[in-house]
Short mmCIF file of C-alpha atoms in Angstrom, two decimals:
data_model
loop_
_atom_site.label_atom_id
_atom_site.label_comp_id
_atom_site.label_asym_id
_atom_site.label_seq_id
_atom_site.Cartn_x
_atom_site.Cartn_y
_atom_site.Cartn_z
CA MET A 1 19.08 12.00 13.39
CA SER A 2 17.78 15.32 12.65
CA ALA A 3 15.98 16.31 9.43
CA SER A 4 18.95 18.47 8.28
CA SER A 5 21.50 15.55 8.80
CA THR A 6 19.22 13.02 7.03
CA GLY A 7 18.76 15.62 4.13
CA HIS A 8 22.65 16.08 3.91
CA ALA A 9 23.10 12.34 3.89
CA GLU A 10 20.72 11.88 1.03
CA ARG A 11 22.33 14.62 -0.98
CA ALA A 12 25.81 12.91 -0.29
CA ARG A 13 24.42 9.67 -1.46
CA LEU A 14 22.92 11.20 -4.60
CA ARG A 15 26.17 13.13 -5.60
CA ALA A 16 28.05 9.78 -5.12
CA ALA A 17 25.59 8.02 -7.39
CA GLU A 18 25.96 10.68 -10.17
CA GLU A 19 29.90 10.54 -9.72
CA ALA A 20 29.69 6.74 -10.02
CA ALA A 21 27.55 7.08 -13.15
CA GLU A 22 30.01 9.66 -14.72
CA ARG A 23 33.11 7.68 -13.78
CA ILE A 24 32.24 4.15 -14.18
CA GLY A 25 31.70 2.40 -17.69
CA THR A 26 33.17 4.90 -19.92
CA THR A 27 34.02 2.21 -22.60
CA LEU A 28 33.15 -1.31 -23.52
CA ASP A 29 36.40 -2.67 -22.37
CA ALA A 30 36.04 -4.95 -19.12
CA ARG A 31 39.50 -4.14 -17.81
CA THR A 32 38.82 -0.53 -18.09
CA THR A 33 35.55 -0.69 -16.38
CA CYS A 34 37.24 -2.64 -13.40
CA THR A 35 39.83 0.06 -13.26
CA GLU A 36 37.25 2.71 -12.98
CA LEU A 37 35.44 0.99 -10.32
CA ALA A 38 38.57 0.52 -8.22
CA ARG A 39 39.52 4.22 -8.74
CA PHE A 40 36.21 5.49 -7.84
CA VAL A 41 35.89 3.63 -4.46
CA CYS A 42 39.50 4.55 -3.63
CA ARG A 43 38.85 8.14 -4.01
CA SER A 44 36.73 8.57 -0.79
CA LEU A 45 35.56 5.29 0.49
CA CYS A 46 38.46 3.11 1.05
CA ASP A 47 42.23 2.73 1.06
CA ALA A 48 42.61 -0.15 -1.20
CA ALA A 49 40.32 -1.85 -3.59
CA ALA A 50 40.49 -4.98 -5.90
CA VAL A 51 38.19 -6.30 -8.42
CA GLU A 52 38.10 -10.16 -9.26
CA LEU A 53 36.43 -11.41 -12.37
CA LEU A 54 35.04 -14.75 -13.58
CA PRO A 55 36.18 -15.92 -16.78
CA ASP A 56 33.82 -14.93 -19.68
CA ASP A 57 32.81 -18.67 -20.19
CA ALA A 58 32.24 -19.23 -16.42
CA VAL A 59 29.84 -16.52 -15.48
CA PRO A 60 27.30 -18.32 -13.33
CA ASP A 61 23.58 -17.40 -12.63
CA ALA A 62 23.68 -15.95 -9.08
CA ALA A 63 20.27 -17.20 -8.54
CA ALA A 64 21.19 -20.96 -9.31
CA PRO A 65 19.47 -23.63 -7.06
CA ASP A 66 21.25 -24.95 -4.21
CA ASP A 67 21.42 -28.76 -4.89
CA GLY A 68 23.24 -29.55 -1.61
CA VAL A 69 26.62 -29.91 -3.53
CA PRO A 70 29.33 -27.50 -2.58
CA ALA A 71 30.25 -24.99 -5.22
CA ALA A 72 33.82 -26.10 -5.20
CA GLU A 73 32.58 -29.74 -6.38
CA HIS A 74 30.48 -28.58 -9.27
CA PRO A 75 32.03 -29.93 -12.47
CA ALA A 76 33.72 -27.50 -14.74
CA ALA A 77 35.83 -27.86 -17.99
CA ASP A 78 38.47 -25.35 -16.49
CA PRO A 79 39.69 -26.11 -12.81
CA ALA A 80 40.69 -22.53 -12.45
CA ALA A 81 36.91 -21.35 -13.36
CA ALA A 82 35.74 -23.85 -11.00
CA VAL A 83 37.79 -22.39 -8.03
CA ALA A 84 36.78 -18.75 -9.05
CA ARG A 85 33.01 -19.92 -9.32
CA ALA A 86 33.09 -21.53 -5.85
CA THR A 87 34.79 -18.46 -4.32
CA LEU A 88 32.61 -15.84 -6.02
CA HIS A 89 29.48 -17.84 -5.34
CA ARG A 90 30.29 -17.67 -1.64
CA VAL A 91 31.04 -13.95 -1.76
CA ALA A 92 27.86 -13.24 -3.68
CA THR A 93 25.81 -14.89 -0.99
CA GLU A 94 27.60 -12.95 1.68
CA GLY A 95 27.12 -9.78 -0.26
CA ARG A 96 23.39 -10.18 -0.88
CA ALA A 97 23.05 -10.84 2.99
CA HIS A 98 25.44 -7.75 3.73
CA LEU A 99 27.55 -10.08 5.82
CA LEU A 100 30.86 -8.05 6.01
CA GLU A 101 34.37 -9.52 7.25
CA ALA A 102 35.25 -7.81 10.43
CA ASP A 103 38.37 -7.23 12.19
CA ARG A 104 38.96 -8.30 15.90
CA GLY A 105 37.27 -5.33 17.42
CA GLY A 106 34.07 -6.28 15.55
CA ALA A 107 34.13 -3.23 13.14
CA PRO A 108 34.07 -4.32 9.36
CA ALA A 109 37.42 -3.45 7.87
CA LEU A 110 36.99 -5.37 4.59
CA VAL A 111 33.95 -5.52 2.30
CA SER A 112 33.15 -7.91 -0.18
CA VAL A 113 30.47 -6.88 -2.66
CA PRO A 114 29.32 -9.03 -5.54
CA LEU A 115 29.02 -7.66 -9.13
CA LEU A 116 25.70 -8.68 -9.97
CA ALA A 117 23.75 -7.63 -13.18
CA HIS A 118 20.53 -9.20 -14.41
CA GLY A 119 20.88 -12.18 -12.32
CA HIS A 120 24.32 -12.98 -13.30
CA LEU A 121 27.56 -12.86 -11.25
CA HIS A 122 30.46 -11.26 -13.00
CA GLY A 123 32.87 -10.92 -10.07
CA VAL A 124 33.54 -9.21 -6.74
CA LEU A 125 34.71 -5.95 -5.48
CA ARG A 126 36.83 -5.98 -2.45
CA ALA A 127 37.43 -2.84 -0.60
CA ALA A 128 39.69 -2.38 2.42
CA ARG A 129 40.08 0.32 5.15
CA ALA A 130 43.02 0.51 7.59
CA ASP A 131 41.60 2.65 10.16
CA GLY A 132 38.05 1.66 10.94
CA GLY A 133 35.00 0.14 9.46
CA PHE A 134 32.51 1.32 6.82
CA THR A 135 29.30 3.08 7.63
CA ALA A 136 26.06 1.92 6.38
CA ASP A 137 25.85 4.90 3.81
CA GLU A 138 29.47 3.81 2.56
CA THR A 139 28.51 0.33 2.28
CA ALA A 140 25.28 1.15 0.25
CA THR A 141 27.57 3.37 -2.01
CA LEU A 142 29.89 0.57 -2.57
CA HIS A 143 27.05 -1.80 -3.50
CA HIS A 144 25.68 0.99 -5.89
CA ALA A 145 29.03 1.25 -7.69
CA ALA A 146 29.36 -2.58 -7.83
CA ARG A 147 25.87 -2.98 -9.57
CA LEU A 148 26.64 -0.16 -11.89
CA ALA A 149 29.86 -1.76 -12.84
CA ALA A 150 28.29 -5.12 -13.17
CA VAL A 151 26.04 -3.80 -15.77
CA HIS A 152 28.77 -2.22 -17.79
CA LEU A 153 30.60 -5.46 -17.68
CA ALA A 154 27.54 -7.35 -18.99
CA HIS A 155 27.39 -4.91 -21.79
CA ALA A 156 31.16 -5.29 -22.41
CA ARG A 157 31.00 -9.09 -22.55
CA ARG A 158 28.00 -9.12 -24.89
CA HIS A 159 29.82 -6.64 -27.16
CA ALA A 160 32.93 -8.84 -26.96
CA ALA A 161 30.75 -12.11 -27.98
CA ALA A 162 29.33 -10.25 -30.73
CA ARG A 163 32.74 -9.09 -32.04
CA ARG A 164 34.15 -12.63 -31.66
CA THR A 165 31.18 -13.85 -33.92
CA ALA A 166 31.87 -11.21 -36.50
CA LEU A 167 35.43 -11.99 -36.57
CA ASP A 168 34.84 -15.77 -36.95
CA LEU A 169 32.43 -14.99 -39.91
CA GLN A 170 35.09 -12.71 -41.41
CA ARG A 171 37.72 -15.32 -41.05
CA ALA A 172 35.41 -17.68 -43.17
CA LEU A 173 35.06 -15.20 -45.78
CA LEU A 174 38.85 -14.25 -45.81
CA ALA A 175 40.05 -16.99 -48.34
CA GLU A 176 43.40 -16.77 -49.91
CA PRO A 177 43.28 -15.94 -53.81
CA GLY A 178 43.61 -19.15 -55.99
CA ARG A 179 46.85 -20.41 -57.15
CA PRO A 180 48.09 -19.26 -60.60
CA HIS A 181 49.94 -21.30 -63.03
CA PRO A 182 53.38 -22.07 -62.21
CA ASN A 183 54.55 -19.87 -65.02
CA VAL A 184 53.39 -16.75 -62.89
CA GLU A 185 54.93 -15.71 -59.48
CA LEU A 186 52.28 -14.10 -57.25
CA ALA A 187 52.13 -12.26 -53.89
CA THR A 188 49.40 -10.57 -52.18
CA ARG A 189 48.76 -8.61 -48.94
CA TYR A 190 45.49 -7.58 -47.10
CA LEU A 191 45.65 -4.81 -44.54
CA PRO A 192 42.30 -3.93 -42.85
CA ALA A 193 41.88 -0.24 -41.88
CA ASP A 194 39.78 -1.12 -38.60
CA ARG A 195 41.79 -3.29 -36.20
CA GLY A 196 38.51 -4.75 -35.16
CA ALA A 197 37.76 -6.25 -38.60
CA LEU A 198 39.80 -8.79 -40.38
CA VAL A 199 38.37 -8.17 -43.71
CA GLY A 200 36.20 -5.46 -45.68
CA GLY A 201 35.08 -4.92 -49.18
CA ASP A 202 38.62 -5.31 -50.66
CA TRP A 203 39.59 -8.54 -52.37
CA CYS A 204 41.96 -10.15 -54.90
CA GLU A 205 41.84 -13.34 -56.97
CA ALA A 206 43.81 -15.43 -59.36
CA ILE A 207 42.23 -17.97 -61.61
CA ARG A 208 43.76 -20.55 -63.87
CA LEU A 209 42.75 -20.43 -67.58
CA HIS A 210 43.81 -22.71 -70.30
CA TYR A 211 46.94 -22.44 -72.28
CA GLY A 212 48.81 -21.29 -69.38
CA ARG A 213 47.11 -18.10 -68.95
CA THR A 214 46.01 -16.68 -65.58
CA LEU A 215 43.23 -14.16 -64.81
CA LEU A 216 44.14 -11.75 -62.07
CA VAL A 217 41.42 -9.74 -60.16
CA MET A 218 41.46 -6.78 -57.84
CA GLY A 219 38.13 -5.58 -56.48
CA ASP A 220 36.69 -3.21 -53.85
CA VAL A 221 33.07 -3.23 -52.72
CA MET A 222 31.55 -0.07 -51.46
CA GLY A 223 31.56 0.29 -47.71
CA HIS A 224 33.45 -1.35 -44.76
CA GLY A 225 33.25 -4.12 -42.36
CA LEU A 226 31.15 -7.28 -42.12
CA GLU A 227 28.38 -6.19 -44.54
CA ALA A 228 30.95 -5.30 -47.21
CA ALA A 229 32.83 -8.51 -46.67
CA VAL A 230 29.52 -10.63 -47.18
CA GLU A 231 28.97 -8.61 -50.54
CA MET A 232 32.69 -9.11 -51.44
CA SER A 233 32.24 -12.97 -51.06
CA ALA A 234 29.06 -12.78 -53.35
CA TYR A 235 31.19 -10.81 -56.08
CA ARG A 236 33.91 -13.39 -55.77
CA ALA A 237 31.80 -16.34 -56.27
CA ALA A 238 29.98 -14.76 -59.37
CA LEU A 239 33.31 -13.69 -60.92
CA ARG A 240 34.67 -17.36 -60.62
CA TYR A 241 31.40 -18.60 -62.36
CA VAL A 242 31.70 -15.96 -65.19
CA ALA A 243 35.47 -16.24 -65.79
CA SER A 244 35.06 -20.14 -66.08
CA ALA A 245 33.75 -19.15 -69.62
CA GLU A 246 37.34 -18.10 -70.36
CA LEU A 247 35.97 -14.77 -71.97
CA PRO A 248 38.43 -11.58 -72.69
CA PRO A 249 38.58 -9.51 -69.42
CA HIS A 250 36.29 -6.75 -70.85
CA ARG A 251 33.68 -9.38 -71.63
CA VAL A 252 34.08 -10.87 -68.20
CA LEU A 253 33.24 -7.46 -66.80
CA ARG A 254 30.13 -7.20 -69.03
CA GLN A 255 28.75 -10.48 -67.98
CA LEU A 256 29.57 -9.93 -64.19
CA ASP A 257 28.03 -6.53 -64.23
CA ALA A 258 24.91 -8.14 -65.85
CA VAL A 259 24.72 -10.82 -63.19
CA VAL A 260 24.97 -8.51 -60.02
CA SER A 261 22.87 -5.75 -61.50
CA ARG A 262 19.66 -8.12 -61.39
CA ASP A 263 19.83 -7.82 -57.63
CA ASP A 264 18.82 -4.12 -56.50
CA ARG A 265 20.34 -4.85 -53.04
CA ARG A 266 23.89 -5.40 -54.29
CA ARG A 267 26.39 -2.84 -53.36
CA PRO A 268 28.41 -1.33 -56.32
CA ALA A 269 32.01 -2.41 -56.67
CA THR A 270 35.03 -1.41 -58.67
CA CYS A 271 37.12 -4.25 -60.28
CA LEU A 272 40.26 -4.43 -62.29
CA LEU A 273 41.09 -7.63 -64.36
CA ALA A 274 44.41 -8.56 -65.83
CA GLN A 275 44.58 -11.63 -68.12
CA LEU A 276 48.30 -12.76 -68.21
CA ASP A 277 49.60 -14.76 -71.26
CA PRO A 278 53.32 -15.92 -70.42
CA ALA A 279 53.57 -17.66 -73.78
CA ARG A 280 53.25 -14.25 -75.77
CA SER A 281 54.58 -11.96 -72.91
CA ILE A 282 51.36 -10.03 -72.98
CA ALA A 283 48.77 -8.93 -70.43
CA SER A 284 45.18 -7.78 -71.32
CA PHE A 285 43.33 -5.42 -68.97
CA ALA A 286 39.71 -4.15 -68.26
CA SER A 287 38.53 -1.96 -65.67
CA ALA A 288 35.06 -1.28 -63.92
CA GLY A 289 35.87 2.10 -62.23
CA HIS A 290 39.05 0.89 -60.56
CA LEU A 291 42.33 2.59 -60.40
CA PRO A 292 44.93 1.69 -63.04
CA PRO A 293 47.77 -0.96 -62.51
CA VAL A 294 51.43 -0.08 -62.24
CA VAL A 295 54.30 -2.07 -63.86
CA PHE A 296 57.95 -1.97 -62.27
CA GLY A 297 60.71 -2.55 -64.75
CA ALA A 298 63.96 -4.35 -64.24
CA ASP A 299 65.55 -1.16 -63.00
CA GLY A 300 62.81 -0.68 -60.21
CA SER A 301 61.14 2.31 -61.79
CA ALA A 302 57.37 2.37 -62.24
CA ARG A 303 54.93 3.28 -64.91
CA LEU A 304 51.21 3.70 -64.82
CA LEU A 305 49.28 1.80 -67.44
CA ALA A 306 46.33 3.77 -69.11
CA VAL A 307 43.29 1.44 -68.59
CA PRO A 308 40.12 3.34 -69.24
CA ALA A 309 37.76 2.99 -66.27
CA GLY A 310 34.23 1.99 -67.20
CA PRO A 311 31.13 2.06 -64.89
CA PRO A 312 31.39 0.26 -61.51
CA LEU A 313 29.81 -3.20 -61.54
CA GLY A 314 26.22 -3.37 -60.20
CA THR A 315 25.06 -0.38 -62.31
CA GLY A 316 24.12 -2.42 -65.62
CA ALA A 317 25.66 0.19 -67.78
CA GLY A 318 28.43 -1.87 -69.08
CA GLY A 319 30.77 -0.28 -71.69
CA TYR A 320 34.09 -1.85 -70.76
CA GLU A 321 37.37 -1.80 -73.02
CA LEU A 322 40.05 -3.90 -73.53
CA VAL A 323 43.69 -2.79 -73.33
CA THR A 324 46.89 -4.81 -74.01
CA SER A 325 50.43 -4.26 -72.93
CA ALA A 326 53.79 -6.13 -73.16
CA LEU A 327 54.63 -7.90 -69.87
CA THR A 328 58.17 -9.52 -69.78
CA PRO A 329 59.75 -11.66 -67.01
CA ALA A 330 61.74 -8.60 -66.10
CA ASP A 331 58.49 -6.75 -65.30
CA THR A 332 56.39 -6.82 -62.13
CA LEU A 333 52.72 -6.03 -62.29
CA LEU A 334 51.25 -4.27 -59.24
CA MET A 335 47.33 -3.95 -58.76
CA PHE A 336 45.87 -2.42 -55.71
CA THR A 337 42.87 -0.80 -54.33
CA ASP A 338 42.51 2.87 -53.38
CA GLY A 339 43.29 2.51 -49.75
CA LEU A 340 46.96 2.15 -50.68
CA VAL A 341 47.32 5.60 -52.54
CA GLU A 342 44.46 7.80 -51.49
CA ARG A 343 44.88 10.29 -48.67
CA ARG A 344 42.22 12.63 -47.39
CA GLY A 345 42.37 15.99 -48.86
CA GLU A 346 44.66 15.01 -51.80
CA ASP A 347 43.80 14.61 -55.36
CA ILE A 348 43.76 11.23 -56.72
CA ASP A 349 46.15 12.33 -59.61
CA ALA A 350 48.76 13.45 -57.04
CA SER A 351 48.39 10.01 -55.15
CA LEU A 352 48.93 8.06 -58.20
CA SER A 353 51.87 10.22 -59.20
CA ARG A 354 53.23 9.41 -55.83
CA LEU A 355 53.12 5.82 -56.56
CA ALA A 356 54.50 6.09 -60.08
CA GLY A 357 57.41 7.98 -58.62
CA LEU A 358 58.52 5.12 -56.61
CA ARG A 359 61.78 3.36 -57.70
CA LEU A 360 61.94 -0.07 -55.75
CA PRO A 361 64.98 -2.27 -55.56
CA ALA A 362 65.85 -3.84 -58.93
CA GLY A 363 64.92 -7.39 -59.28
CA ALA A 364 63.30 -7.63 -55.88
CA ALA A 365 60.90 -10.67 -55.66
CA PRO A 366 57.19 -9.87 -55.82
CA ALA A 367 56.63 -10.27 -52.11
CA ASP A 368 59.48 -8.10 -51.11
CA LEU A 369 58.40 -5.41 -53.72
CA LEU A 370 54.99 -5.20 -52.05
CA ASP A 371 56.52 -4.98 -48.45
CA GLU A 372 58.78 -2.17 -49.72
CA ALA A 373 55.78 -0.39 -51.48
CA LEU A 374 53.71 -0.49 -48.44
CA ARG A 375 56.31 0.71 -46.35
CA ARG A 376 57.13 3.56 -48.72
CA LEU A 377 53.61 4.74 -48.94
CA GLY A 378 52.62 4.27 -45.41
CA GLY A 379 49.99 1.42 -46.26
CA ARG A 380 50.09 0.13 -42.72
CA HIS A 381 48.73 3.28 -41.27
CA VAL A 382 46.03 4.12 -43.54
CA GLU A 383 42.48 5.19 -43.24
CA ASP A 384 40.93 2.65 -45.68
CA ASP A 385 41.36 -1.10 -46.27
CA VAL A 386 44.28 -2.10 -48.58
CA ALA A 387 44.47 -5.19 -50.85
CA VAL A 388 47.70 -5.27 -53.15
CA LEU A 389 48.83 -7.85 -55.49
CA ALA A 390 52.15 -8.28 -57.29
CA ALA A 391 52.65 -10.53 -60.24
CA ARG A 392 55.53 -11.62 -62.55
CA ILE A 393 55.96 -13.89 -65.35
CA ARG A 394 58.57 -16.60 -64.80
CA GLY A 395 61.28 -16.92 -67.17
CA ARG A 396 61.34 -20.34 -69.27
#
């Protein structure tokens, strides 16, 4: 081969490698990576391609020692995984030795290339050509593309494993609010803004008190995702401890602020408390920087309650005020986090006015009222987490 031909071949391999790096592994999704690999090799190297993957829990070590037992006979919890392991182990061995399946004429028409990364086998690439075999340069390009895809598949699987761990932890943190007294009907909804997260810093709680009273809580820790969820859990535990003293809502906030402000690492949080007293048909409120609640009357019309917003929790500033309002069995109390009403570029007063302008079906149950309010306000397509609570005093 002449020097010019050699140089041309080297430039062609370099361009192929650059194109593979650009087209394969654009996301952390394994299925997308396999699709990109198949599309790349079909563009100029073969007529058809298929990518076979091992299950996530059955990715073997390609360098496993040969113990004399056929791969198909190795024990595995999943029979399908055992079959896949046996098949891919054989393909991996053939691929490392560059043993290609050949047609009757002796020219290789089907190439089986292992997807190997960091000593682990993730699957196999099969490339087929109808009108002849693969050249040495084309085979080298196939191996390069397969190795590149395997590295991205390894990254995707590590990312998926980390995400599963985060979701498992979030499930542990995502606890339903406590059960109020039977004299209060309660419904709650939680909608995460990020589809990859189950819970963030938004939370609600219901705590039984003496004399048939119930303390309702709506809180919002600064931030999103797992870190905010951990902080939320700490706030929730601290609140239950402070509320056990059965103080009025403004004093509960004062004590809670004092507790959490001792830790400089604690994130600030807003919080709204409502202590329902069905025996007297009243509700007492206090707010730590949280949005005010809304009461829907018997006719379905809404009114905002003016609850002074003190400093957020964790600042140590204190200064919370108590507000009392009548709450009859015909009224439904709505407490929420800012994700329900806030919209980018919109003043918060306009957002609250939109909520106060709702007229929901008269006499709707708290759960139905929540669903209708979320539908009207587009709560299922918001940019921030949404926690919302509806409570109604049961008639005697």
